[in-house]
PDB file of C-alpha atoms and ligand atoms in Angstrom:
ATOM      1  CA  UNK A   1     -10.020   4.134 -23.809  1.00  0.00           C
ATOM      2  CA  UNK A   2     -12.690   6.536 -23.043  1.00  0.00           C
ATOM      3  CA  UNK A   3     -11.877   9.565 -22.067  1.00  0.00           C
ATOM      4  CA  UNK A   4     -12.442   9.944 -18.203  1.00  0.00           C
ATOM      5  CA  UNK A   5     -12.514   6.152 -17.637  1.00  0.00           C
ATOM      6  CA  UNK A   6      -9.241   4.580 -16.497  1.00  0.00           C
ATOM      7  CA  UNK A   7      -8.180   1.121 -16.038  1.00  0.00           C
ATOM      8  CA  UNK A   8      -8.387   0.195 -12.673  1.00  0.00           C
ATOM      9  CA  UNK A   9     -10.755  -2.694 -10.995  1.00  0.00           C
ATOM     10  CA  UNK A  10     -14.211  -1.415  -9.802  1.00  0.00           C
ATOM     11  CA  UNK A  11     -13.792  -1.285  -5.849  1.00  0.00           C
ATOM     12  CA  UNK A  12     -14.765  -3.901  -3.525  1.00  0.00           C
ATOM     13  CA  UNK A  13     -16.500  -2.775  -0.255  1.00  0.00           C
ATOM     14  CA  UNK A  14     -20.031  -2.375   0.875  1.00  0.00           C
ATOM     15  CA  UNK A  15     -22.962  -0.798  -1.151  1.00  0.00           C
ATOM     16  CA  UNK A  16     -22.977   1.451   2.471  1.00  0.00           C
ATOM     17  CA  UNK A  17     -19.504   3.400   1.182  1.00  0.00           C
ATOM     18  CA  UNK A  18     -20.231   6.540   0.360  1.00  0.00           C
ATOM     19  CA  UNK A  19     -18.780   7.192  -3.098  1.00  0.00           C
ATOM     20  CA  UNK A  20     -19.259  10.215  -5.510  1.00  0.00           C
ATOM     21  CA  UNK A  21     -17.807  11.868  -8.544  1.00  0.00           C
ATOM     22  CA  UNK A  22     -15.892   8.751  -9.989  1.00  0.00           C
ATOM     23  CA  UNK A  23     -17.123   9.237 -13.787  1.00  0.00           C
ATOM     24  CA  UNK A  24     -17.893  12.879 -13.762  1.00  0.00           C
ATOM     25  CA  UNK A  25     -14.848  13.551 -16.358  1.00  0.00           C
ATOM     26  CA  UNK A  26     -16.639  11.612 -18.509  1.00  0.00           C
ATOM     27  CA  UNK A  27     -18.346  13.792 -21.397  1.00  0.00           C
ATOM     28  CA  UNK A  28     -21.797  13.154 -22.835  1.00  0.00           C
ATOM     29  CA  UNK A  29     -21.076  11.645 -25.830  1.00  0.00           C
ATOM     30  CA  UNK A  30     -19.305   9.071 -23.944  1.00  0.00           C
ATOM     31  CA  UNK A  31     -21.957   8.935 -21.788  1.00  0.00           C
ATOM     32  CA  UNK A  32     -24.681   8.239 -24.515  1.00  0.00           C
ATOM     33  CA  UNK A  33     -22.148   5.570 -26.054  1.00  0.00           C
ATOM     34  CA  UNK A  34     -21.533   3.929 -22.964  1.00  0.00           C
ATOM     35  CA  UNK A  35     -25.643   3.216 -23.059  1.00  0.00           C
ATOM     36  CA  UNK A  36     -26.409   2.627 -26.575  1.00  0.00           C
ATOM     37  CA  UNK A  37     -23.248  -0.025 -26.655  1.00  0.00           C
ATOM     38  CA  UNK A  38     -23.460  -1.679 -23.382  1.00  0.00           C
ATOM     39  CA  UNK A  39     -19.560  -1.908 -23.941  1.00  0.00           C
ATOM     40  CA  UNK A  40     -18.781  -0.092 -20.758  1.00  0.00           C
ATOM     41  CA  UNK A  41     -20.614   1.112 -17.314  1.00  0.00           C
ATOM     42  CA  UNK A  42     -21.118   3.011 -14.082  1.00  0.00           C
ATOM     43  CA  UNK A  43     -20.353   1.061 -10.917  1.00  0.00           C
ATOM     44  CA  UNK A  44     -20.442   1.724  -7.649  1.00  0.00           C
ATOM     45  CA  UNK A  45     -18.464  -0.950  -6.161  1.00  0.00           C
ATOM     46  CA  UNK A  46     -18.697  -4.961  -5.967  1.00  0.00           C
ATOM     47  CA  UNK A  47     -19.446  -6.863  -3.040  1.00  0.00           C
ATOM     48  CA  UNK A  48     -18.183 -10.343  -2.376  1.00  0.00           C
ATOM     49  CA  UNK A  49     -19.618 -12.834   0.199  1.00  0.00           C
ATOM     50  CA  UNK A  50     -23.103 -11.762   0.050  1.00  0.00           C
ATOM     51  CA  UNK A  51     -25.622 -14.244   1.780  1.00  0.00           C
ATOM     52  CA  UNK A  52     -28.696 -11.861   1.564  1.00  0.00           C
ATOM     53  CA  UNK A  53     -29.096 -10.757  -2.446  1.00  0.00           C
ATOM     54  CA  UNK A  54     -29.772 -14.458  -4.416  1.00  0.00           C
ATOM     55  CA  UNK A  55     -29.006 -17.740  -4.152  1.00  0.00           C
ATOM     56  CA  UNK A  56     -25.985 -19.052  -2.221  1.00  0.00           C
ATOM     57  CA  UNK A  57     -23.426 -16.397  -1.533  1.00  0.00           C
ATOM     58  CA  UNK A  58     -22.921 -13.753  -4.670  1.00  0.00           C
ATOM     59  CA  UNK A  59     -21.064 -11.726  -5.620  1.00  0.00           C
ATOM     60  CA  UNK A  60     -22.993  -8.401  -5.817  1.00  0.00           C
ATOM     61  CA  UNK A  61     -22.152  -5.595  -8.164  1.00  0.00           C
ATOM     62  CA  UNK A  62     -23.844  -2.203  -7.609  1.00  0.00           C
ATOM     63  CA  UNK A  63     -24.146  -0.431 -10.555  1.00  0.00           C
ATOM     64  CA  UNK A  64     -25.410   3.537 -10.435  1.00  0.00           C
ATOM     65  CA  UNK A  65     -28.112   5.367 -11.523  1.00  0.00           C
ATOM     66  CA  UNK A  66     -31.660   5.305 -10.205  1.00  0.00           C
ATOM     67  CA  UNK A  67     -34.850   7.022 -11.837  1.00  0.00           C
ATOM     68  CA  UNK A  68     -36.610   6.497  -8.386  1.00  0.00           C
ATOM     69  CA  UNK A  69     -36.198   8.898  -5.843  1.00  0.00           C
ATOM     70  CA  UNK A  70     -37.576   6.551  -2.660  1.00  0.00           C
ATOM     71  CA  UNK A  71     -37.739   8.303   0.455  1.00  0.00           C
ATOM     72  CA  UNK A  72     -36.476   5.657   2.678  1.00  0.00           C
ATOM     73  CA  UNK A  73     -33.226   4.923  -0.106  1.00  0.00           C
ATOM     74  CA  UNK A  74     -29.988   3.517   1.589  1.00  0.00           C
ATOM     75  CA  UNK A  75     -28.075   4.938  -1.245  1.00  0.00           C
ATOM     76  CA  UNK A  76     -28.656   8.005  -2.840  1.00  0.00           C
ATOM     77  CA  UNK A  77     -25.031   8.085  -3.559  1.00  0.00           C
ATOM     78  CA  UNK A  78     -25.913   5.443  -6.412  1.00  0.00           C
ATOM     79  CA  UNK A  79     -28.952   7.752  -7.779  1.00  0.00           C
ATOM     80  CA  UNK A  80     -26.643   9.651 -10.573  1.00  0.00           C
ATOM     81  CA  UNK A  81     -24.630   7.501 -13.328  1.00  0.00           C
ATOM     82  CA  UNK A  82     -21.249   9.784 -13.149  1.00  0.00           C
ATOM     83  CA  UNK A  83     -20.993   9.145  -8.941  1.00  0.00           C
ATOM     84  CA  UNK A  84     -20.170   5.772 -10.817  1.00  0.00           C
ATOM     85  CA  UNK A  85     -16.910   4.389 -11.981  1.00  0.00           C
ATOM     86  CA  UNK A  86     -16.743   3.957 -15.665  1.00  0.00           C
ATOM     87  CA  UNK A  87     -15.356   0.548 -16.323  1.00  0.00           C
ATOM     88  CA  UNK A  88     -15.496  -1.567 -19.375  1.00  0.00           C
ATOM     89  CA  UNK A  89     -17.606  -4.853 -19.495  1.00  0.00           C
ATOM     90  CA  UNK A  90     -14.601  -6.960 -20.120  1.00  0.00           C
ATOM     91  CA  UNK A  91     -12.801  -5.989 -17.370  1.00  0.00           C
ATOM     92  CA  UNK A  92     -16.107  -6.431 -15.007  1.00  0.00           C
ATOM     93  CA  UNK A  93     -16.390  -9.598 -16.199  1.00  0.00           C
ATOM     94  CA  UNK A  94     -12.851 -10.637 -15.206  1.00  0.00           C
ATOM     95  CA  UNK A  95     -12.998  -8.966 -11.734  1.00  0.00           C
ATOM     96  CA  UNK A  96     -16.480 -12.012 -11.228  1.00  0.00           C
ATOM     97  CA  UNK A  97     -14.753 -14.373 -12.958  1.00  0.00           C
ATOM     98  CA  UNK A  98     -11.852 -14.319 -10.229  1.00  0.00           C
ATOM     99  CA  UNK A  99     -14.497 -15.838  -7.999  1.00  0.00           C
ATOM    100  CA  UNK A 100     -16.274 -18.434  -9.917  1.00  0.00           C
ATOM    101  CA  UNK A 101     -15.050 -21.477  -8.401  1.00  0.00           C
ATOM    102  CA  UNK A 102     -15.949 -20.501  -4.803  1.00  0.00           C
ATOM    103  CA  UNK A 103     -19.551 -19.326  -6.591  1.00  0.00           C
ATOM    104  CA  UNK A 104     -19.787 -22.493  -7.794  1.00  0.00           C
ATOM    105  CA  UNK A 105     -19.243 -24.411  -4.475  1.00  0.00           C
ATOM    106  CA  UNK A 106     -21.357 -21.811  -2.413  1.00  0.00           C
ATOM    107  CA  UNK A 107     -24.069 -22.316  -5.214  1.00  0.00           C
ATOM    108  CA  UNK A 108     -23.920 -18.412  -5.545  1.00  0.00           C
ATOM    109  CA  UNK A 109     -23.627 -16.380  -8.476  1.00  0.00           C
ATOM    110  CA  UNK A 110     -23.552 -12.768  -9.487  1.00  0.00           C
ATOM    111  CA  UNK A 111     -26.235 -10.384  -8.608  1.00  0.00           C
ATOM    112  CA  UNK A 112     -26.208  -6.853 -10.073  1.00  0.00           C
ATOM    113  CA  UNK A 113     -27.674  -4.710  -8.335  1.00  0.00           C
ATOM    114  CA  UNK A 114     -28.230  -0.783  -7.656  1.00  0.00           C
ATOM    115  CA  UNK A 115     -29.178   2.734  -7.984  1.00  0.00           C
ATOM    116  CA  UNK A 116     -31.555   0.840 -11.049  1.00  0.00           C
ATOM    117  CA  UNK A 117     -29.156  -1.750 -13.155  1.00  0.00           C
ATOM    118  CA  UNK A 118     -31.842  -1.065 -15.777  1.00  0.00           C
ATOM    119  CA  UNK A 119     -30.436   2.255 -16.392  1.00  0.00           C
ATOM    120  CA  UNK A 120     -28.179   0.662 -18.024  1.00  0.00           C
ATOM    121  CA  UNK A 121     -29.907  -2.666 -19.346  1.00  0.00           C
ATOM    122  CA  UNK A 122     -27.140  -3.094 -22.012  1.00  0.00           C
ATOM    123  CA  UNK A 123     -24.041  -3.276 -19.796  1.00  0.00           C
ATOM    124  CA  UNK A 124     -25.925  -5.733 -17.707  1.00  0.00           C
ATOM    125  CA  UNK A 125     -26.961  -8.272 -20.771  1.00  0.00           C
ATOM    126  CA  UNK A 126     -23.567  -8.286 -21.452  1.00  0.00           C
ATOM    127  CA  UNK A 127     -21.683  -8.606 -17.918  1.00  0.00           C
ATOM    128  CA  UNK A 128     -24.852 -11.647 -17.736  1.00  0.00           C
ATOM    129  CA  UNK A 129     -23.375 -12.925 -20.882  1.00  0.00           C
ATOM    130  CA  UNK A 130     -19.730 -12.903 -20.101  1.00  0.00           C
ATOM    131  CA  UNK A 131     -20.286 -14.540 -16.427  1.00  0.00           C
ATOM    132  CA  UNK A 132     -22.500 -16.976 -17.506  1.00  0.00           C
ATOM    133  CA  UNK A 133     -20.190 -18.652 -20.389  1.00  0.00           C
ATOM    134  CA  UNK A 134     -18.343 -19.271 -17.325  1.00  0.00           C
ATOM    135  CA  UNK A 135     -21.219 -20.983 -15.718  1.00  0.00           C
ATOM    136  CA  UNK A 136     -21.945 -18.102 -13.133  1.00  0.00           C
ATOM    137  CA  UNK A 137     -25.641 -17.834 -11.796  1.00  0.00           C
ATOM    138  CA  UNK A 138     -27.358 -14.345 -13.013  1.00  0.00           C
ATOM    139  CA  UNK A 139     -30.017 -12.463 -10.404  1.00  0.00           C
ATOM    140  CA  UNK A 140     -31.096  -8.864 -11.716  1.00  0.00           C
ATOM    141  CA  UNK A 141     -32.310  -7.140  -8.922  1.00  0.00           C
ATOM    142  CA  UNK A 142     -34.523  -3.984  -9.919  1.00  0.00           C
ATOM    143  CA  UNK A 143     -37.442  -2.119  -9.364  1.00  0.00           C
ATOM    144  CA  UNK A 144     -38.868  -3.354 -12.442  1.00  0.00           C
ATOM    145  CA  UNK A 145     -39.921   0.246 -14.029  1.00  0.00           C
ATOM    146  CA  UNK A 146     -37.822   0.405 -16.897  1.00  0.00           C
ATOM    147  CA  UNK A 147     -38.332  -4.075 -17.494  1.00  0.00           C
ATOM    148  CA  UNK A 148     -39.633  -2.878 -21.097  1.00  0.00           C
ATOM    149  CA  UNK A 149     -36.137  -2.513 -22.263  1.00  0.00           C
ATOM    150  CA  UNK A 150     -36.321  -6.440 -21.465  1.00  0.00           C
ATOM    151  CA  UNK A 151     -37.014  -8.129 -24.739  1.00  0.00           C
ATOM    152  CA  UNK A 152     -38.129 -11.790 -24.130  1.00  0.00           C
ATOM    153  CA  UNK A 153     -34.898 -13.373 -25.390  1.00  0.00           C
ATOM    154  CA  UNK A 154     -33.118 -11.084 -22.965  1.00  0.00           C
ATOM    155  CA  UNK A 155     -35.216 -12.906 -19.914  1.00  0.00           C
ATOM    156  CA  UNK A 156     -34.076 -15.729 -20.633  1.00  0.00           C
ATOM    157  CA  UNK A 157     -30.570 -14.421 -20.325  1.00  0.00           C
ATOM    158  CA  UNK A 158     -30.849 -13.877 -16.733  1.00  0.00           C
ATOM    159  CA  UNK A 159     -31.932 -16.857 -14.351  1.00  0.00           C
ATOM    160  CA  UNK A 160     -33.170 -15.082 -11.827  1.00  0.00           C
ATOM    161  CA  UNK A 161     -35.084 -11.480 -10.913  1.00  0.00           C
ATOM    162  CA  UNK A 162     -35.607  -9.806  -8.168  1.00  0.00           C
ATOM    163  CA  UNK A 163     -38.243  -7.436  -7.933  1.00  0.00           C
ATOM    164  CA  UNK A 164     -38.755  -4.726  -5.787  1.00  0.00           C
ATOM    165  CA  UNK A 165     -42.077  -3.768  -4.933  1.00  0.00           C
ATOM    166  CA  UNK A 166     -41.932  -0.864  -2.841  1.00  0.00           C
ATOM    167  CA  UNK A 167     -46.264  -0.131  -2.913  1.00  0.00           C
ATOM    168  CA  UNK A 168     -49.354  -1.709  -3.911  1.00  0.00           C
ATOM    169  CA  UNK A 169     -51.396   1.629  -3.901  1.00  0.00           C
ATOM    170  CA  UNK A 170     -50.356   3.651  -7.087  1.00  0.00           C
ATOM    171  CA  UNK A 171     -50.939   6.892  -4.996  1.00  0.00           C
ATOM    172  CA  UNK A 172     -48.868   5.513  -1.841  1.00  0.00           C
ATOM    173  CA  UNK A 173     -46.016   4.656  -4.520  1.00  0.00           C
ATOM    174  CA  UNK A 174     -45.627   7.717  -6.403  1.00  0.00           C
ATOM    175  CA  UNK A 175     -45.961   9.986  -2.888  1.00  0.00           C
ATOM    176  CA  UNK A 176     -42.950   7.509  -2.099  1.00  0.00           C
ATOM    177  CA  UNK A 177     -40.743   6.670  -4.931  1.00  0.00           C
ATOM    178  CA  UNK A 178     -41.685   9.657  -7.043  1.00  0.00           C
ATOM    179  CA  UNK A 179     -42.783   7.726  -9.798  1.00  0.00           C
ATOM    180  CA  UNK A 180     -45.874   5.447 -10.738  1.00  0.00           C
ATOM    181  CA  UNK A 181     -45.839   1.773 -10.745  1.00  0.00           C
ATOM    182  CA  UNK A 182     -47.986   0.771 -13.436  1.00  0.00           C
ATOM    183  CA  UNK A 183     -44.450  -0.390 -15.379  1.00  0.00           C
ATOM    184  CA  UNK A 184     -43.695  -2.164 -12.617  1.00  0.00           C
ATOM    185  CA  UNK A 185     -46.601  -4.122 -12.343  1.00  0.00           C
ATOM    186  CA  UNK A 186     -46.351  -4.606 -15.804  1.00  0.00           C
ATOM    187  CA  UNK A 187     -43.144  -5.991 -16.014  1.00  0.00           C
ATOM    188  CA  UNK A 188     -44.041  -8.407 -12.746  1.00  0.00           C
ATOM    189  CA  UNK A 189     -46.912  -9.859 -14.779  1.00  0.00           C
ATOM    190  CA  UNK A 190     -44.784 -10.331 -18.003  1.00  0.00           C
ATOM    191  CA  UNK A 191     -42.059 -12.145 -15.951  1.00  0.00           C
ATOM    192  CA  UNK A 192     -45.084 -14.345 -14.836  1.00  0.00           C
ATOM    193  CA  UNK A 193     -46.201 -15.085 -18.266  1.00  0.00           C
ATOM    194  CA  UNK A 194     -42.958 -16.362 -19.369  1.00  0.00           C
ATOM    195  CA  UNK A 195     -42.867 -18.339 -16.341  1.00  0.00           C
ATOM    196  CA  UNK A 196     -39.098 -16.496 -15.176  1.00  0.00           C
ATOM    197  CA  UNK A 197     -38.405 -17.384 -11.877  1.00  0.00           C
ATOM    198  CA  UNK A 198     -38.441 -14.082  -9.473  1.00  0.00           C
ATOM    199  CA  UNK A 199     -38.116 -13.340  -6.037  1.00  0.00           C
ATOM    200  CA  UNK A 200     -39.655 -10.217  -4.607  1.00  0.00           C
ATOM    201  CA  UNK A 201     -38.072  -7.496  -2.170  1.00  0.00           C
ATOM    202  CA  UNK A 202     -40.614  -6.106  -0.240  1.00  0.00           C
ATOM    203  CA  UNK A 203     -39.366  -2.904   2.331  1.00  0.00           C
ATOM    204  CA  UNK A 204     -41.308  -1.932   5.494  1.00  0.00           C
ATOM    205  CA  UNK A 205     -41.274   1.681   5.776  1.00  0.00           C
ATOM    206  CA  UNK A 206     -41.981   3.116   9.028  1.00  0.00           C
ATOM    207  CA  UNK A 207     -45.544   5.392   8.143  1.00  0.00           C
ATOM    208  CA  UNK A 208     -45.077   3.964   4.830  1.00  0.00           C
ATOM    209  CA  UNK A 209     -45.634   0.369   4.141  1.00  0.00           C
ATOM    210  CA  UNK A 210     -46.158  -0.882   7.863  1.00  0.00           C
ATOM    211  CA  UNK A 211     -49.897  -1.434   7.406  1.00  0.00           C
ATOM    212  CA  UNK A 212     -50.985  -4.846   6.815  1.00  0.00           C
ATOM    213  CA  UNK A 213     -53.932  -3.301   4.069  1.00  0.00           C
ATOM    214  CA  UNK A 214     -51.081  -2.243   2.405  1.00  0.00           C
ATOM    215  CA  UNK A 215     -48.926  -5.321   2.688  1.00  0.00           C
ATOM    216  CA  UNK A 216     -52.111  -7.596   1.922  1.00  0.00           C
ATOM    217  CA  UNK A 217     -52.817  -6.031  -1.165  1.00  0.00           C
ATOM    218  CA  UNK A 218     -49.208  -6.267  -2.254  1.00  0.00           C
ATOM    219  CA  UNK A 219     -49.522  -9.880  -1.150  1.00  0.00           C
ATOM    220  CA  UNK A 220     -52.354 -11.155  -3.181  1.00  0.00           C
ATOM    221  CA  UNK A 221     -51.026  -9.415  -5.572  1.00  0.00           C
ATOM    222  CA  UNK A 222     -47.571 -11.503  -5.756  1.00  0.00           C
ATOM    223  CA  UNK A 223     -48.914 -14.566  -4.807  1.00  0.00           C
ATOM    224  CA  UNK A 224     -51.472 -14.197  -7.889  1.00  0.00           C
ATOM    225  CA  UNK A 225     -48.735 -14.367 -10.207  1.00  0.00           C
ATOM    226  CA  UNK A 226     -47.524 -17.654  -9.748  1.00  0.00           C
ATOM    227  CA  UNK A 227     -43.927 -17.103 -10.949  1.00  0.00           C
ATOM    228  CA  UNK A 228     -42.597 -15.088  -7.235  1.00  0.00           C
ATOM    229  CA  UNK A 229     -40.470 -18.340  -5.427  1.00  0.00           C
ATOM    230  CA  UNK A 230     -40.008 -16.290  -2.449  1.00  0.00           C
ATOM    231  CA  UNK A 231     -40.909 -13.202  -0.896  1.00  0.00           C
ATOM    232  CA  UNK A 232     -37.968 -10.951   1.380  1.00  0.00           C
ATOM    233  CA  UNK A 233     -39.958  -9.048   3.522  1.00  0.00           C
ATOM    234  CA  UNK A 234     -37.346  -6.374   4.722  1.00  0.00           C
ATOM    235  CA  UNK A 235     -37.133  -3.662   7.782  1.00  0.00           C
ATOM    236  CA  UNK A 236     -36.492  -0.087   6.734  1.00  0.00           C
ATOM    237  CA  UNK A 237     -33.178   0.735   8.583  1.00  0.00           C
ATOM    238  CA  UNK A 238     -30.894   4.028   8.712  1.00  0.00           C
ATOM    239  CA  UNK A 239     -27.725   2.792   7.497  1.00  0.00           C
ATOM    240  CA  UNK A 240     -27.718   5.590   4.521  1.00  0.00           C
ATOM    241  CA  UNK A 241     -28.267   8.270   6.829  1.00  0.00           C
ATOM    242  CA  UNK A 242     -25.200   9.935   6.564  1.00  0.00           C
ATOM    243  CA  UNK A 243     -25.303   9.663   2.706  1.00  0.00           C
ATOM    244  CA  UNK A 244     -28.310  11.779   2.524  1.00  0.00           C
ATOM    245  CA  UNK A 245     -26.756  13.900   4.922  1.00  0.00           C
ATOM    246  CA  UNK A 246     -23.391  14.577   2.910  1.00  0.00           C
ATOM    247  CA  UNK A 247     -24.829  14.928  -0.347  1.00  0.00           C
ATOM    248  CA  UNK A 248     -26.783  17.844   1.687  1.00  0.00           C
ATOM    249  CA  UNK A 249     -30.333  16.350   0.493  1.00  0.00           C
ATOM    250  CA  UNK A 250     -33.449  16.662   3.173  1.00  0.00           C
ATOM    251  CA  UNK A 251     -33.976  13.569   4.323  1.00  0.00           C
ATOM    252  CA  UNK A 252     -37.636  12.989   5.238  1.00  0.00           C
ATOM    253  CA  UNK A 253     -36.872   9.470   7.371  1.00  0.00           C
ATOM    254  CA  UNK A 254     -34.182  11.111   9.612  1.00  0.00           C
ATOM    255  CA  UNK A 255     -36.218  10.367  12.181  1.00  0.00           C
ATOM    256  CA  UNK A 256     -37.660   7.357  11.837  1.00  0.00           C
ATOM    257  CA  UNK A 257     -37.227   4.353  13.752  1.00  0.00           C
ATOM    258  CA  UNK A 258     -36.851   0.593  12.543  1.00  0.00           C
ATOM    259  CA  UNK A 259     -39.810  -1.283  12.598  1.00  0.00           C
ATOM    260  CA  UNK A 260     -40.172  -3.485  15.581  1.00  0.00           C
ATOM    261  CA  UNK A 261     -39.527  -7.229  14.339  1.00  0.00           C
ATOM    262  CA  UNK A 262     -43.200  -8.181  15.453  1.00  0.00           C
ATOM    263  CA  UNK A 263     -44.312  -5.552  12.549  1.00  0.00           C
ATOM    264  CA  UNK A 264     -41.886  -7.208  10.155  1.00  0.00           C
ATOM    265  CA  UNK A 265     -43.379 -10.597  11.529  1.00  0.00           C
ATOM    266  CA  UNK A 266     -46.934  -9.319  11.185  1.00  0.00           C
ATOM    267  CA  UNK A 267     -46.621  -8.252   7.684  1.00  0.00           C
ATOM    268  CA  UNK A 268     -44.214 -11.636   6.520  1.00  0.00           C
ATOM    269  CA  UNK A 269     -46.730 -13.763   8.003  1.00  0.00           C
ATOM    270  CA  UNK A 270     -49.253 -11.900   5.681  1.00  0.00           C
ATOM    271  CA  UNK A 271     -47.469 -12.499   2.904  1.00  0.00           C
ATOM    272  CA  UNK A 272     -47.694 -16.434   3.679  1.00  0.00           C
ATOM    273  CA  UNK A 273     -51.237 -16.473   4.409  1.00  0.00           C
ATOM    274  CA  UNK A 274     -51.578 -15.394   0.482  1.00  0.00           C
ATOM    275  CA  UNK A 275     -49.213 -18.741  -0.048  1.00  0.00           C
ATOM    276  CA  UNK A 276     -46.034 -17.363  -0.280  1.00  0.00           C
ATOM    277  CA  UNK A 277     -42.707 -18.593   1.228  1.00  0.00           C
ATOM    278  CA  UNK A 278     -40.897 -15.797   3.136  1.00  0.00           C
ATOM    279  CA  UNK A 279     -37.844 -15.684   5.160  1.00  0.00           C
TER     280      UNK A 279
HETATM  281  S1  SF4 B   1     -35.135   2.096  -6.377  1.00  0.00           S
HETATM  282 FE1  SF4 B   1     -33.527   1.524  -4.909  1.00  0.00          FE
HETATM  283  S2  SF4 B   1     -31.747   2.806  -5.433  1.00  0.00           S
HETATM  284 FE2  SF4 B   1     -33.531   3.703  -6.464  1.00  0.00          FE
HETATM  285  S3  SF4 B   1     -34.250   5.275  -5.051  1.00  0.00           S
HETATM  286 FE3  SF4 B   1     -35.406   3.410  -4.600  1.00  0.00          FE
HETATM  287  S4  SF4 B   1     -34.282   2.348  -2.978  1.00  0.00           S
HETATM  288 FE4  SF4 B   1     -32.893   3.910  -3.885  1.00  0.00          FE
END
């Protein structure tokens, strides 16, 4: 047993419960183990009965750390790997397996999810691995930056991505997520080359992403790939308000209001003019 981790079951609750500090007696070394080996990883919690994040209804696991630093985030709680409970893959794979035969008749599956799951690609392989010798249905969602650790056979060990694009315009994306998205678009285009299906996450951020320039270019973008099955086009909300305000961080969306549902509309219906199906 590693040293900090302990034995218990990952909680299950709602990515909105605010949760710190759960690996933090876990030492470096451990740490950098954890990540070479995939053996073990950070979690946040799992979520059962999802309808919104796949196929079917999923079981959801949010795993933690996040290289992004999005202004509008819902969980900055998830951004650092030790807020995350250390658990080994084995016994993550047993806590989904508990649920496989009402995945199977819900034609769900298990989505992991985040802070960036890519932060630790190796832990997720393997959790995809274990839940899918017992037939589960893999979705990766991720903001793509980091899809290089991806090698090709690893694709085809997930059946499903979904990508979240959170800016066409490489200036509007950095100013926003801190970081470029030249991976990302990189990664979307590989995915469309092997011909993985994906599904794309698309966030309207009030002052942000509420323009339909923006949301056009972002749409014949996706719709040029030929891969992207369907396209969530999502309102900003302020459900991880109070995160940002107990971790003490300035939160630059405290203000801002939820875009009406004809912006939403507006931008959706852009997003099928390029041939896209949205919901
Ligand atoms: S990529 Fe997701 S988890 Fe990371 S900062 Fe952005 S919204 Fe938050």
């Amino acid at each position: 047993m590693i040293a900090g981790a302990t034995n218990a079951e990952v909680p299950v609750g709602t990515p909105f419960e605010y949760r710190v500090g759960m690996g933090e007696k876990v030492s470096e070394i451990d740490v950098r183990s954890a990540l070479e080996s995939g053996d073990w990883g950070f979690m946040h919690s799992f979520t059962t009965g999802s309808a919104v994040d796949g196929p079917g209804v999923r079981v959801v696991g949010w795993l933690t750390g996040c290289q992004f630093r999005c202004v509008f985030c819902h969980n900055p709680d998830t951004w650092k790997l030790s807020n995350g409970m250390p658990v080994t893959v084995e016994r993550a794979v047993e806590q989904v397996k508990r649920y496989r035969h009402s995945l199977k008749t819900m034609r769900g599956g298990l989505t992991i999810s985040g802070g960036e799951p890519l932060m630790q690609h190796r832990f997720v392989l393997k959790l995809f691995d274990g839940v899918r010798a017992a037939g589960i249905h893999t979705t990766l969602e991720t903001n793509g930056y980091l899809g290089a650790r991806l090698t090709d056979d690893d694709l085809q060990r997930i059946d499903l991505v979904m990508l979240g694009l959170k800016a066409f315009d490489p200036a509007l994306h950095r100013e926003l997520t801190g970081v470029e998205n030249a991976p990302v678009h990189e990664f979307a285009r590989r995915l469309a080359a092997k011909k993985r299906p994906a599904w794309v996450r698309f966030v309207v951020v009030p002052g942000w992403t509420d323009n339909i320039d923006e949301a056009g270019r972002m749409a014949d973008f996706v719709a040029g790939l030929g891969n992207v099955e369907r396209v969530d086009v999502l309102p900003f909300h302020q459900m991880g308000r109070f995160k940002w305000e107990r971790l003490g961080m300035e939160y630059r969306m405290r203000d801002a209001v939820a875009p009406s549902a004809e912006i939403v509309q507006k931008i959706a219906g852009r997003f099928r003019e390029a041939g896209l199906k949205t919901i």
